[in-house]
Short mmCIF file of C-alpha atoms and ligand atoms in Angstrom, two decimals:
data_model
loop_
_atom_site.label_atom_id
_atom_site.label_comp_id
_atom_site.label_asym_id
_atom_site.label_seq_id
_atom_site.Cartn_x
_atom_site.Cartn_y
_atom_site.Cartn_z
CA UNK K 1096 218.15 168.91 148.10
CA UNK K 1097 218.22 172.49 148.39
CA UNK K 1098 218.63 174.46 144.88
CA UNK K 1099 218.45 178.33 144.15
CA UNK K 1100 215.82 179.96 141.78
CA UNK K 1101 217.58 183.71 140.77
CA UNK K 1102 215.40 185.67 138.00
CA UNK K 1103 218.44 188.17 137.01
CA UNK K 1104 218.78 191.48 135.37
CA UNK K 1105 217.62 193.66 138.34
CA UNK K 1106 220.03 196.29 140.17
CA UNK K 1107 220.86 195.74 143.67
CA UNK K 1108 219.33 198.80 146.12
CA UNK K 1109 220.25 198.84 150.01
CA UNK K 1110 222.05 197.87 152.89
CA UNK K 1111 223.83 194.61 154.06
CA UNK K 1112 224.98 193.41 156.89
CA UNK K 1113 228.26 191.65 156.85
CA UNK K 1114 228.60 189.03 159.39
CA UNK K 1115 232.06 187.78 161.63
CA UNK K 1116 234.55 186.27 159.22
CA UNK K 1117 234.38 182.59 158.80
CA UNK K 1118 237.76 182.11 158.25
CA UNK K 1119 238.69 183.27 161.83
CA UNK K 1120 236.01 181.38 163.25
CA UNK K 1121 236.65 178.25 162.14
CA UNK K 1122 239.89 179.11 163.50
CA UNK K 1123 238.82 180.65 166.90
CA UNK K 1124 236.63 177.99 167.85
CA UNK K 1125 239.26 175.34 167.90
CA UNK K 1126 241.52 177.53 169.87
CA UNK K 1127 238.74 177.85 172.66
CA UNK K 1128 239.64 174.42 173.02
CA UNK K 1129 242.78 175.59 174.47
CA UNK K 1130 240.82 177.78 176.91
CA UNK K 1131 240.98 176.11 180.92
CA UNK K 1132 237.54 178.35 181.56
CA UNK K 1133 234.82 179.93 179.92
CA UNK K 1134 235.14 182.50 176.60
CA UNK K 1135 232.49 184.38 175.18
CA UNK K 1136 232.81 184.38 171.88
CA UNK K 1137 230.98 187.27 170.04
CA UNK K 1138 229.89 187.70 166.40
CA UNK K 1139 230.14 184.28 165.49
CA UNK K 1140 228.44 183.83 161.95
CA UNK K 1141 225.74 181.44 161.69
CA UNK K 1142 227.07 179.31 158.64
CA UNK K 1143 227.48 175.16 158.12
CA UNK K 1144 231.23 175.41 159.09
CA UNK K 1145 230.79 176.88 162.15
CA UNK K 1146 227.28 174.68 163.29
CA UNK K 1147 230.05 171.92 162.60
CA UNK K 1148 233.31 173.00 164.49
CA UNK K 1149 230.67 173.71 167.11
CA UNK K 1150 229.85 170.23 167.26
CA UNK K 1151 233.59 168.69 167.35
CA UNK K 1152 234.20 170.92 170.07
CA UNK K 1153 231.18 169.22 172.31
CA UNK K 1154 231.70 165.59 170.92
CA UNK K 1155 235.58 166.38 172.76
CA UNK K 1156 233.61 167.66 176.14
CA UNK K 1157 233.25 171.32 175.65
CA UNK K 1158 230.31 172.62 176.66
CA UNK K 1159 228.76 175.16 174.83
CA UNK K 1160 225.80 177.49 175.44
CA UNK K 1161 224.57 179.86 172.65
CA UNK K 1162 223.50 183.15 174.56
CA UNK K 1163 222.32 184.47 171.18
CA UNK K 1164 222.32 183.79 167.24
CA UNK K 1165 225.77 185.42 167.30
CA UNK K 1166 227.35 185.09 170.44
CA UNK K 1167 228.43 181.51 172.05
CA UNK K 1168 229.81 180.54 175.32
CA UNK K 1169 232.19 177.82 175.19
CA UNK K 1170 233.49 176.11 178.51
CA UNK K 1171 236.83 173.75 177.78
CA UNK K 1172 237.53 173.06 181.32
CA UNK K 1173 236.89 169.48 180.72
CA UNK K 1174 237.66 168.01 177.90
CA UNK K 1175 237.85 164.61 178.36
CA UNK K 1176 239.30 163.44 174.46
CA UNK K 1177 241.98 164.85 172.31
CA UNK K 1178 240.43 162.31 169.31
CA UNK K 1179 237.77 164.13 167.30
CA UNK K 1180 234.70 162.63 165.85
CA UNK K 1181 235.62 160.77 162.21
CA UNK K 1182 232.97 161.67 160.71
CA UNK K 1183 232.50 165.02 161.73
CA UNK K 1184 236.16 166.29 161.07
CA UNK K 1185 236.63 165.18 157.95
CA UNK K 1186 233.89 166.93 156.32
CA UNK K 1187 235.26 170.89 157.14
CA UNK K 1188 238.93 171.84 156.15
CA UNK K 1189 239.48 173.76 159.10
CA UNK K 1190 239.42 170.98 161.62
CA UNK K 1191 243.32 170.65 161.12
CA UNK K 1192 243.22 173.13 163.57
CA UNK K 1193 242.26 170.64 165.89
CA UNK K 1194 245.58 169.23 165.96
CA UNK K 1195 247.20 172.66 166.85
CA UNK K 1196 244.76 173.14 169.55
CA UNK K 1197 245.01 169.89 171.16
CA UNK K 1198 248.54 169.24 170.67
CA UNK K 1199 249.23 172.58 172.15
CA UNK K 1200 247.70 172.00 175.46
CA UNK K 1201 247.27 168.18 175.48
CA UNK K 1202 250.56 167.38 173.83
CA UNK K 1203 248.68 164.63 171.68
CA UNK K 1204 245.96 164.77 168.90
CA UNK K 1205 244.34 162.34 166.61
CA UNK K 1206 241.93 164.64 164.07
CA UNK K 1207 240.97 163.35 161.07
CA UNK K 1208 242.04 163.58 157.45
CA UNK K 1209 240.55 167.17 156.69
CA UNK K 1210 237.92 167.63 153.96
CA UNK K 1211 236.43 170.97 152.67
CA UNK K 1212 235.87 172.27 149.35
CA UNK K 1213 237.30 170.91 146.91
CA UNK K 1214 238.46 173.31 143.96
CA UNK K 1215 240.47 171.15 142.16
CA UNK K 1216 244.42 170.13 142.92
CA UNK K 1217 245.89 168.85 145.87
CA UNK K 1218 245.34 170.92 149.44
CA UNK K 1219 248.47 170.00 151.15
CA UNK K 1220 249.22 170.32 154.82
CA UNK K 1221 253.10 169.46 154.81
CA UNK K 1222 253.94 173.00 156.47
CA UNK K 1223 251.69 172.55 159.08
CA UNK K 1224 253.72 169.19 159.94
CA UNK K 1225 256.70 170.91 159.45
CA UNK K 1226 255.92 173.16 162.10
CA UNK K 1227 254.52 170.75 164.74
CA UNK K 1228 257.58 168.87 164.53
CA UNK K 1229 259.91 171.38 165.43
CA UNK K 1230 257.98 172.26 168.14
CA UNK K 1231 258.71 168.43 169.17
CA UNK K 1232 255.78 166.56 168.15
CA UNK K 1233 256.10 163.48 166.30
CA UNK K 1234 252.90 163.35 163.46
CA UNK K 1235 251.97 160.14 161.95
CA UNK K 1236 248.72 159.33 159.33
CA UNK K 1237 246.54 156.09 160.76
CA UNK K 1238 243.75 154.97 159.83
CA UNK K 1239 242.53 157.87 158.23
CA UNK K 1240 243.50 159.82 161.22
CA UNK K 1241 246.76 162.53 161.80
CA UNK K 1242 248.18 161.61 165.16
CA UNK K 1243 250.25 163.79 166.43
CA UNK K 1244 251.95 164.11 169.73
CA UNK K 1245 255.02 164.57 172.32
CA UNK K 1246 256.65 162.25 174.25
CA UNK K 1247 257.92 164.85 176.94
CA UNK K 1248 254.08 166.13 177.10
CA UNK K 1249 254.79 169.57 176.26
CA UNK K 1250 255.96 171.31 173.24
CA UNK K 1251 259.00 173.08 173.09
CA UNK K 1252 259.94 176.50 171.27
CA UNK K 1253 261.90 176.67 168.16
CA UNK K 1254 262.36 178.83 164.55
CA UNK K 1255 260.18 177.94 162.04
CA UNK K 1256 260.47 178.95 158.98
CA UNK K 1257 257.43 178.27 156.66
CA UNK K 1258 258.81 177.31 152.77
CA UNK K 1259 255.18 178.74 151.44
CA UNK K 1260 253.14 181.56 152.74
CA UNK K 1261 250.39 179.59 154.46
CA UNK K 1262 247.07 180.78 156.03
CA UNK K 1263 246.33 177.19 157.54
CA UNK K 1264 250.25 176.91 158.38
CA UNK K 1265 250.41 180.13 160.24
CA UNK K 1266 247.42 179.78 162.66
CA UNK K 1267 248.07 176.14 163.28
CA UNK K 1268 251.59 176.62 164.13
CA UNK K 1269 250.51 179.86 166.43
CA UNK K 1270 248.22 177.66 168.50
CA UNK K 1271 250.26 175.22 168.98
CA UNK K 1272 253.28 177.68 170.15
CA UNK K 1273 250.91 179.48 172.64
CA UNK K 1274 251.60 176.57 175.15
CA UNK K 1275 254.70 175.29 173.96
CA UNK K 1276 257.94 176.01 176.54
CA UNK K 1277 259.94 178.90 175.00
CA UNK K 1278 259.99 181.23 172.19
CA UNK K 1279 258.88 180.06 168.74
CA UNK K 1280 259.54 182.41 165.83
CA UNK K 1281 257.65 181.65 162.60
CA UNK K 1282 259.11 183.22 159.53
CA UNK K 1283 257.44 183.80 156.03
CA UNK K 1284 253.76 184.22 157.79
CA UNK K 1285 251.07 184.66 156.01
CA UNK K 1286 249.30 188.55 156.83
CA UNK K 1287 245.59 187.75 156.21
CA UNK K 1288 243.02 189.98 158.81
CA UNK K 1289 242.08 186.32 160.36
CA UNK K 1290 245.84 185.83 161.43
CA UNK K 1291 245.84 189.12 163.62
CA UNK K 1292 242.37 187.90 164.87
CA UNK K 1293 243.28 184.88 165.99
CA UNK K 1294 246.38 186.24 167.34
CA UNK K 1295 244.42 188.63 169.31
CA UNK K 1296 241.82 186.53 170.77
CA UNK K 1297 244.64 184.01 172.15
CA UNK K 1298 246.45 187.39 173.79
CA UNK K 1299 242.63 188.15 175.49
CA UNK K 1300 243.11 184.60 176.80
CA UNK K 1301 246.47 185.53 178.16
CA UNK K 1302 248.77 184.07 175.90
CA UNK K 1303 252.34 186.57 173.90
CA UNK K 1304 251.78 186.46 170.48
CA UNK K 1305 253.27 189.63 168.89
CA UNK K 1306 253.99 190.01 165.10
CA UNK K 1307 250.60 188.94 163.76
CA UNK K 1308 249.85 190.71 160.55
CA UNK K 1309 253.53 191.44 159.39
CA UNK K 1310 255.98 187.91 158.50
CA UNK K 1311 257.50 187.22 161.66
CA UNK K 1312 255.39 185.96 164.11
CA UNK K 1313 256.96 185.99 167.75
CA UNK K 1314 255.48 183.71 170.76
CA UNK K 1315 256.53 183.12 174.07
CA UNK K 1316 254.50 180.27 175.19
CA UNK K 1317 252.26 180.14 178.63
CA UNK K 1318 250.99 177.63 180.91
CA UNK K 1319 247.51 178.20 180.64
CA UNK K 1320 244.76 180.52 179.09
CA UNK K 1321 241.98 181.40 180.92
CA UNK K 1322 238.59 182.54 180.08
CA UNK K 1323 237.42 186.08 178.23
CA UNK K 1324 235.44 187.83 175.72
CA UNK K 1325 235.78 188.35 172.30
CA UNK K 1326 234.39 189.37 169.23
CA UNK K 1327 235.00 188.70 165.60
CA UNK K 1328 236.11 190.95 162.74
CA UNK K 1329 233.45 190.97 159.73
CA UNK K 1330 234.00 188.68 157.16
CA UNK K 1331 236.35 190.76 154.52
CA UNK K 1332 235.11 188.00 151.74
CA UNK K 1333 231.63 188.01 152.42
CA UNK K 1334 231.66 191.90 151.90
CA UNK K 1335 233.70 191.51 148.73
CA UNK K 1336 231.30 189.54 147.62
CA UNK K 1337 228.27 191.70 148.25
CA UNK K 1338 230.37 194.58 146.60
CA UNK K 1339 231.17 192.54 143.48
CA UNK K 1340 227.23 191.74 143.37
CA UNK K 1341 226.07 195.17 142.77
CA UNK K 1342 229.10 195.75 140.10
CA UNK K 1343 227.52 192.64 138.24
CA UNK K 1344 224.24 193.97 138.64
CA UNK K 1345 224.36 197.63 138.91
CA UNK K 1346 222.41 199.89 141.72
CA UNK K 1347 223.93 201.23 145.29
CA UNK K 1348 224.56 199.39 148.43
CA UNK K 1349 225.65 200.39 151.79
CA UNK K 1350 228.22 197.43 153.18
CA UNK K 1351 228.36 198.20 156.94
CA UNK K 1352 229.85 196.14 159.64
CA UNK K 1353 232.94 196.11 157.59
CA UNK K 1354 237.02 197.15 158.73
CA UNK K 1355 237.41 199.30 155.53
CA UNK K 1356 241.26 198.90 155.40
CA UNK K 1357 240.45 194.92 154.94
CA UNK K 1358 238.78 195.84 151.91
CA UNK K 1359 240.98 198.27 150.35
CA UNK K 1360 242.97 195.42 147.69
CA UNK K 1361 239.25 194.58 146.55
CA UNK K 1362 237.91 197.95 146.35
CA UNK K 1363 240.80 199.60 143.99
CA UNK K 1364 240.18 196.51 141.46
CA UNK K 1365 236.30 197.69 141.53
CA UNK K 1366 237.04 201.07 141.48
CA UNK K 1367 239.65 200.12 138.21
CA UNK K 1368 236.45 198.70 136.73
CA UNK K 1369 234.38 201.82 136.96
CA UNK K 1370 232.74 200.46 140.24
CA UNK K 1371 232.04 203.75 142.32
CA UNK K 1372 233.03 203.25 146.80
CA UNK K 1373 232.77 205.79 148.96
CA UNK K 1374 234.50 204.81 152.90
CA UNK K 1375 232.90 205.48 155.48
CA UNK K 1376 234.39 204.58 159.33
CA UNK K 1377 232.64 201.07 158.88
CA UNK K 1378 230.57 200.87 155.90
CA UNK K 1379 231.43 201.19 152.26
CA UNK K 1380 228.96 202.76 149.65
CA UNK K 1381 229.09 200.65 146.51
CA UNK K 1382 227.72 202.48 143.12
CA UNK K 1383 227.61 201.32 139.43
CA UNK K 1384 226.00 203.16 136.89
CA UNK K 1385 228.39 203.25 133.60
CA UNK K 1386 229.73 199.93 131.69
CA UNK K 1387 232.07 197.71 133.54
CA UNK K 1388 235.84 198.00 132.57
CA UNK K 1389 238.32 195.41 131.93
CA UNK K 1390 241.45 195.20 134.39
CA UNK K 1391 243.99 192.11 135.08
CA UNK K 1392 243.89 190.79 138.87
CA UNK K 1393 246.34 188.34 140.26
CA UNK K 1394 245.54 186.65 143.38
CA UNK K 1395 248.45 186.63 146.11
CA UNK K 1396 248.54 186.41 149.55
CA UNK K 1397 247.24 189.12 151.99
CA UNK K 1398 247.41 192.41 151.57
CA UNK K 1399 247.46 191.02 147.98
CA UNK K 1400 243.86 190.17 145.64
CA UNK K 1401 242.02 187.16 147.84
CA UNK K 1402 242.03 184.23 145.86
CA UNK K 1403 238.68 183.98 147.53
CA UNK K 1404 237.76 186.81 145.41
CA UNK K 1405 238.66 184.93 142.30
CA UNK K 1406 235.52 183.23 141.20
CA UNK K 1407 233.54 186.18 142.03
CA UNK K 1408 235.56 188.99 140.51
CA UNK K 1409 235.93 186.43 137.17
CA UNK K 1410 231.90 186.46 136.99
CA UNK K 1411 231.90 190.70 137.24
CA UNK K 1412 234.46 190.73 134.74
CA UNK K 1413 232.67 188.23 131.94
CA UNK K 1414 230.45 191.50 131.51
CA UNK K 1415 233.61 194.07 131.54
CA UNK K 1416 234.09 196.00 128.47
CA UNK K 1417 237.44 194.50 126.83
CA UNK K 1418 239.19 191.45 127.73
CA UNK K 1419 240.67 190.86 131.71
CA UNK K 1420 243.48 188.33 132.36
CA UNK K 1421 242.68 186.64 135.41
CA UNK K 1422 245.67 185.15 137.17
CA UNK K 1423 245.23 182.52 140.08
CA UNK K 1424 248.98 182.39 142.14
CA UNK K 1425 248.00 181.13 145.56
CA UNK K 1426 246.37 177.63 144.33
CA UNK K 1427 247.19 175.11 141.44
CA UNK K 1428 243.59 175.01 140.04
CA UNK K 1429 240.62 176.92 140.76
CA UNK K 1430 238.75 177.34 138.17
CA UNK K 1431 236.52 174.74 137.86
CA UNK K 1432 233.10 177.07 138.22
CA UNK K 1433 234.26 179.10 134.75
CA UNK K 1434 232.02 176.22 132.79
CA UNK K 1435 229.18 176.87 134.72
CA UNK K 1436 229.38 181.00 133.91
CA UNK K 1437 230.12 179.58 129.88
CA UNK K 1438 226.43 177.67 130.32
CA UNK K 1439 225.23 181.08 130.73
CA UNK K 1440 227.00 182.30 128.13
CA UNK K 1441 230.72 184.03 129.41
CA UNK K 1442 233.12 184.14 126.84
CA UNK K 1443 236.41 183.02 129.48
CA UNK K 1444 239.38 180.60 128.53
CA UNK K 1445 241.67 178.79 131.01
CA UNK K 1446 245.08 178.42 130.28
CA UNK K 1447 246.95 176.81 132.90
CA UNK K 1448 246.80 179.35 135.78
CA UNK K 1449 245.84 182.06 133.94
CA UNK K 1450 241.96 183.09 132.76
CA UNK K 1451 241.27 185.35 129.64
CA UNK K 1452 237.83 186.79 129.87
CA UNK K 1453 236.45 188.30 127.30
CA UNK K 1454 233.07 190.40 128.26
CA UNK K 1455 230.16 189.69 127.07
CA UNK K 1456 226.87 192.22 126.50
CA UNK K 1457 225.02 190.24 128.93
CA UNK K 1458 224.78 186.92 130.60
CA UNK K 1459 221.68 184.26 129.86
CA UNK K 1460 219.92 182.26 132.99
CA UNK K 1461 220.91 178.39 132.77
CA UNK K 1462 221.06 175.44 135.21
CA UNK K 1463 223.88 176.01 136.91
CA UNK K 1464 226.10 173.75 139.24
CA UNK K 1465 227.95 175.14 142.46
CA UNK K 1466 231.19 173.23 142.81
CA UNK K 1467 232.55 174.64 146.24
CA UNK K 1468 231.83 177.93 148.21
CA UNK K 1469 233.24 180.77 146.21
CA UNK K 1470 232.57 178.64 143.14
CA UNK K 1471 228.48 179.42 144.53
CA UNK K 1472 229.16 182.85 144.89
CA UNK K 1473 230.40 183.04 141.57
CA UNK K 1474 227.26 181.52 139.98
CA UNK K 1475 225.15 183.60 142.23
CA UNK K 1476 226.55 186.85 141.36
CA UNK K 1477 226.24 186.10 138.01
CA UNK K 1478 222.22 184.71 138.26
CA UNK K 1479 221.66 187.87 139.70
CA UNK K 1480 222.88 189.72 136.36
CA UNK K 1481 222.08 187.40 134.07
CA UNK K 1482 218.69 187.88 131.92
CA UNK K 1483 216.15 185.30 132.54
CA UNK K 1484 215.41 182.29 135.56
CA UNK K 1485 218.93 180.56 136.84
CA UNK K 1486 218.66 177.13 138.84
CA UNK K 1487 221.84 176.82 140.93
CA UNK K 1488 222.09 173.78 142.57
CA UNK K 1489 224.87 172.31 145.01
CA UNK K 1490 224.07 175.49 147.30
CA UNK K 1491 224.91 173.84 150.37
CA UNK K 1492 228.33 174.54 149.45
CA UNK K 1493 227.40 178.43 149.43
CA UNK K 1494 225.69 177.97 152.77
CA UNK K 1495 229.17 176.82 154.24
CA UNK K 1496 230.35 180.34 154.64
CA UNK K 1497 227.44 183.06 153.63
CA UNK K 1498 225.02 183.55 156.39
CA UNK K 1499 221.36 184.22 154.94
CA UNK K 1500 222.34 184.96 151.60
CA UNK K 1501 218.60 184.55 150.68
CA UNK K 1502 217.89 187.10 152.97
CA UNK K 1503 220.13 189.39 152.67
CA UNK K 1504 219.71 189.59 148.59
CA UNK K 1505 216.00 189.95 149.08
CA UNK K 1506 217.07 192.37 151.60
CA UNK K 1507 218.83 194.26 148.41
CA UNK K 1508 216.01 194.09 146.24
CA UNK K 1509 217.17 190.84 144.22
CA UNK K 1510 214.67 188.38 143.09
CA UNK K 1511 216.20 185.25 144.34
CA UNK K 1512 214.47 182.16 146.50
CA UNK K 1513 215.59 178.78 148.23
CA UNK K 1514 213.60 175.79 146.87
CA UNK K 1515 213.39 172.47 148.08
CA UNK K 1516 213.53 169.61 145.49
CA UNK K 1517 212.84 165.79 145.47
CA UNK K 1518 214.89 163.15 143.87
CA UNK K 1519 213.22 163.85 140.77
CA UNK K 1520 214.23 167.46 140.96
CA UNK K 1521 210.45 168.20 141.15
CA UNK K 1522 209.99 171.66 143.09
CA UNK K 1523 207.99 170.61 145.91
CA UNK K 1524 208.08 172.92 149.09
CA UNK K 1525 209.03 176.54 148.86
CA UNK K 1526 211.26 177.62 151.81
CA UNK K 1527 212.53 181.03 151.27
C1 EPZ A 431 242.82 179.17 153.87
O1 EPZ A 431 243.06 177.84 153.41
C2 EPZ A 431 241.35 179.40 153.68
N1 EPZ A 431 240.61 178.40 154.44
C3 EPZ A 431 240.98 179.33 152.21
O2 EPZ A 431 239.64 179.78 152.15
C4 EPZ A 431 241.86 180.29 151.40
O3 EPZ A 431 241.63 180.08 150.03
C5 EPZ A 431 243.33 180.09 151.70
O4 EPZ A 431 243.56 180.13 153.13
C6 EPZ A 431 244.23 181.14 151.06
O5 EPZ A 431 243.86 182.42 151.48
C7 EPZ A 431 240.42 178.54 155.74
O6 EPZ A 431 240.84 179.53 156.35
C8 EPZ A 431 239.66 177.47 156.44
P1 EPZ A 431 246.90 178.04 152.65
P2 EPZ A 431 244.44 177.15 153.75
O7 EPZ A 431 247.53 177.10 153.60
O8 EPZ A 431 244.92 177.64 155.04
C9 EPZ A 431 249.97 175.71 149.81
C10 EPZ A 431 237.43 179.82 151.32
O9 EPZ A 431 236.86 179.85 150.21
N2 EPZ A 431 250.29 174.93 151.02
O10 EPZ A 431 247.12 179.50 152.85
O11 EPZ A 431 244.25 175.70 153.58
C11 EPZ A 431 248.57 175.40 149.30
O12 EPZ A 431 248.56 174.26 148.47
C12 EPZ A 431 238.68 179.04 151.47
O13 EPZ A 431 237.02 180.40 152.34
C13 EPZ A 431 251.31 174.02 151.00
O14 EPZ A 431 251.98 173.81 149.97
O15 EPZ A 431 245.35 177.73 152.58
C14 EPZ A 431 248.25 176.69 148.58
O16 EPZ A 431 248.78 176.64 147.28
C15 EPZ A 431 238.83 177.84 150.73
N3 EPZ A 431 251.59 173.31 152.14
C16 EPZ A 431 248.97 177.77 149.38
O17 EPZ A 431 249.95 177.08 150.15
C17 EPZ A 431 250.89 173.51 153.29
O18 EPZ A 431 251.20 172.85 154.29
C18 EPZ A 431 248.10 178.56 150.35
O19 EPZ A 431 247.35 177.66 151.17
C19 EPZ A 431 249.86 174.44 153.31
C20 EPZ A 431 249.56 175.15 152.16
#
């Protein structure tokens, strides 16, 4: 088991990185299943997820050749299954996309239950259904597995309209559309950056999506996609998260790699709190020198505050000046890391959906428990600030979606190391 050892209290200095976005990889990768060639897929991050979706891909007859740490080549031309690996699908959330993928070109799918973090309430997937079958697929739960499929082989177009704004919803819908016969309109889309992205790498593979990014989504289906190049856009969440590390801890940090815009509903909460960012074309320069200000933040879909922000913006504010009112809208319950920041002493009480932090003159270093991948981030942002040695454990969640997080906090200056322990949680090799 892999734990993290964080001695807090010192300010962040530097620059970061910021790798592709995981959330349209895990996305993008399935829909190179669609793909009857070869795509190049370019700034891929190097993160659990992805290793993973990698893997489903090859276990279906893709073959895949990694040109370099970031860049993959992935050749669907003969697939010869359109039933994913049990055990492999059911561990990463984002293999429902499997079933959009496959049903889209195949016209049948059998992917399993999907897993993924789990933060607490129920992670439904009834609009996804929905949307399959009024394209014409008929989807049925067996043996752990969703089948779905068509009997006339091919889906057909139709209007969709989605009763909740829905990331997973929107893409998987989208993908399946591409091939379908006909228009499909989807109403009430969700906006996020990783929408337009996937949008836009299924148009470089020649299929007419038009609409990403606002709430009607428009797509006249094709016969085929063939083979291109594309790159990702820069994880908008693991910037965020860099940015709210340096308002925890204090110092200056140059994000680059970034899409500015992307940023813009986390950066005017940080600037609300005193947090100083100067944009640049594709960087942001992150500065915080005075005390830390209360604000309220309600997450809500794209353009809206991430609720993948939450966790981490929750940690930042337990050492605001004044009490915040944290307010989580997009899922039931997600707030099961706030007893983990209360071991290290945050003053923060959950009511319902609704969080009232209270700030605190500092944070103390405790054992502390990651509980899914933002959850991580939280604790890790708040290790970093905290005085005195934090053990966070359960970091393989964290490693689902940040690539070298080690690294890249040494990188900034921040005392912070990987450790490997035995069953006995007895430090015993030193890996980072
Ligand atoms: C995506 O999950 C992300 N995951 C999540 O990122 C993110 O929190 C979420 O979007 C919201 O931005 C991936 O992209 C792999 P949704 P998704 O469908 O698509 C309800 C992270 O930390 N809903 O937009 O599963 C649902 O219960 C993660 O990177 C239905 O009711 O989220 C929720 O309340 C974890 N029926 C709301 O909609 C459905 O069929 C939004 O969920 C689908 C969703």
């Amino acid at each position: 088991m892999t734990k993290y050892i964080v001695q807090g209290g010192k300010p962040l200095f530097g620059e970061v990185d910021i790798s592709g976005a995981k959330n349209a990889a895990v996305a993008i990768i399935p829909a190179a299943l669609m793909v009857d060639g070869v795509c190049r897929i370019e700034n891929i991050p190097q993160i659990s997820d992805v290793t993973m979706s990698l893997r489903i891909l090859e276990r279906l007859g893709a073959v895949i050749r990694s040109i370099n740490p970031h860049t993959v080549e992935i050749d669907c031309t003969r697939i010869h299954s359109t039933r994913t690996d049990y055990e492999l699908s059911r561990k990463i959330r984002a293999s429902y996309y499997l079933i959009g993928s496959l049903l889209g070109r195949f016209g049948q799918a059998e992917v399993a239950m999907p897993g993924g973090c789990n933060f607490g309430g129920v992670r439904p997937i009834d609009q996804h259904v929905k949307g399959f079958t009024a394209l014409g697929a008929k989807v049925v739960v067996e043996g752990g597995f969703i089948r779905a499929f068509t009997e006339r082989g091919r889906l057909k177009g139709a209007n969709i309209y989605l009763d909740v704004v829905s990331v997973g919803a929107t893409m998987n819908i989208m993908m399946a559309a591409a091939m379908a016969e006909g228009l499909t309109v989807i109403e009430n889309c969700a906006k996020e950056p990783h929408i337009v992205d996937l949008a836009n790498f299924l148009n470089s593979m020649g299929a007419n999506i038009r609409g990403a990014g606002t709430d009607t989504i428009k797509i006249q289906g094709v016969d085929r996609l063939t083979g291109g190049t594309y790159a990702i856009i820069p994880d908008q969440i693991e910037a965020g998260t860099y940015m709210a590390a340096v308002a925890a801890t204090g110092g200056q940090i140059l994000v680059k790699n970034i899409i500015p815009k992307h940023m813009d509903c986390i950066t005017a909460k940080l600037i609300e709190m005193g947090v100083e960012v100067e944009e640049h074309e594709d960087t942001l320069l992150v500065r915080r020198t005075g005390d830390l200000q209360r604000t309220n933040i309600k997450t809500l879909p794209y353009p809206g505050f991430p609720t993948d922000m939450q966790p981490q913006i929750t940690a930042v504010l337990s050492l605001a000046k004044g009490t915040s009112l944290v307010t989580e809208s997009v899922w039931n319950s997600r707030y099961r890391y706030v007893d983990e920041l209360k071991r290290m002493g945050a003053n923060i009480q959950v009511d319902d959906k609704t969080a009232v932090v209270e700030g605190v003159d500092h944070l103390t270093g405790a054992p502390i428990q990651a509980y899914d991948l933002r959850a991580g981030a939280a604790c890790v942002i708040a290790a970093l600030a905290a005085h005195g040695e934090s053990e966070i454990s359960g970091v393989q969640y964290i490693e689902r979606g940040y690539e070298d997080i080690i690294l890249k906090l040494q990188a900034l200056g921040a005392n912070i190391r990987s450790v490997e322990v035995d069953e006995e949680d007895a430090v015993s090799v030193r890996i980072g």
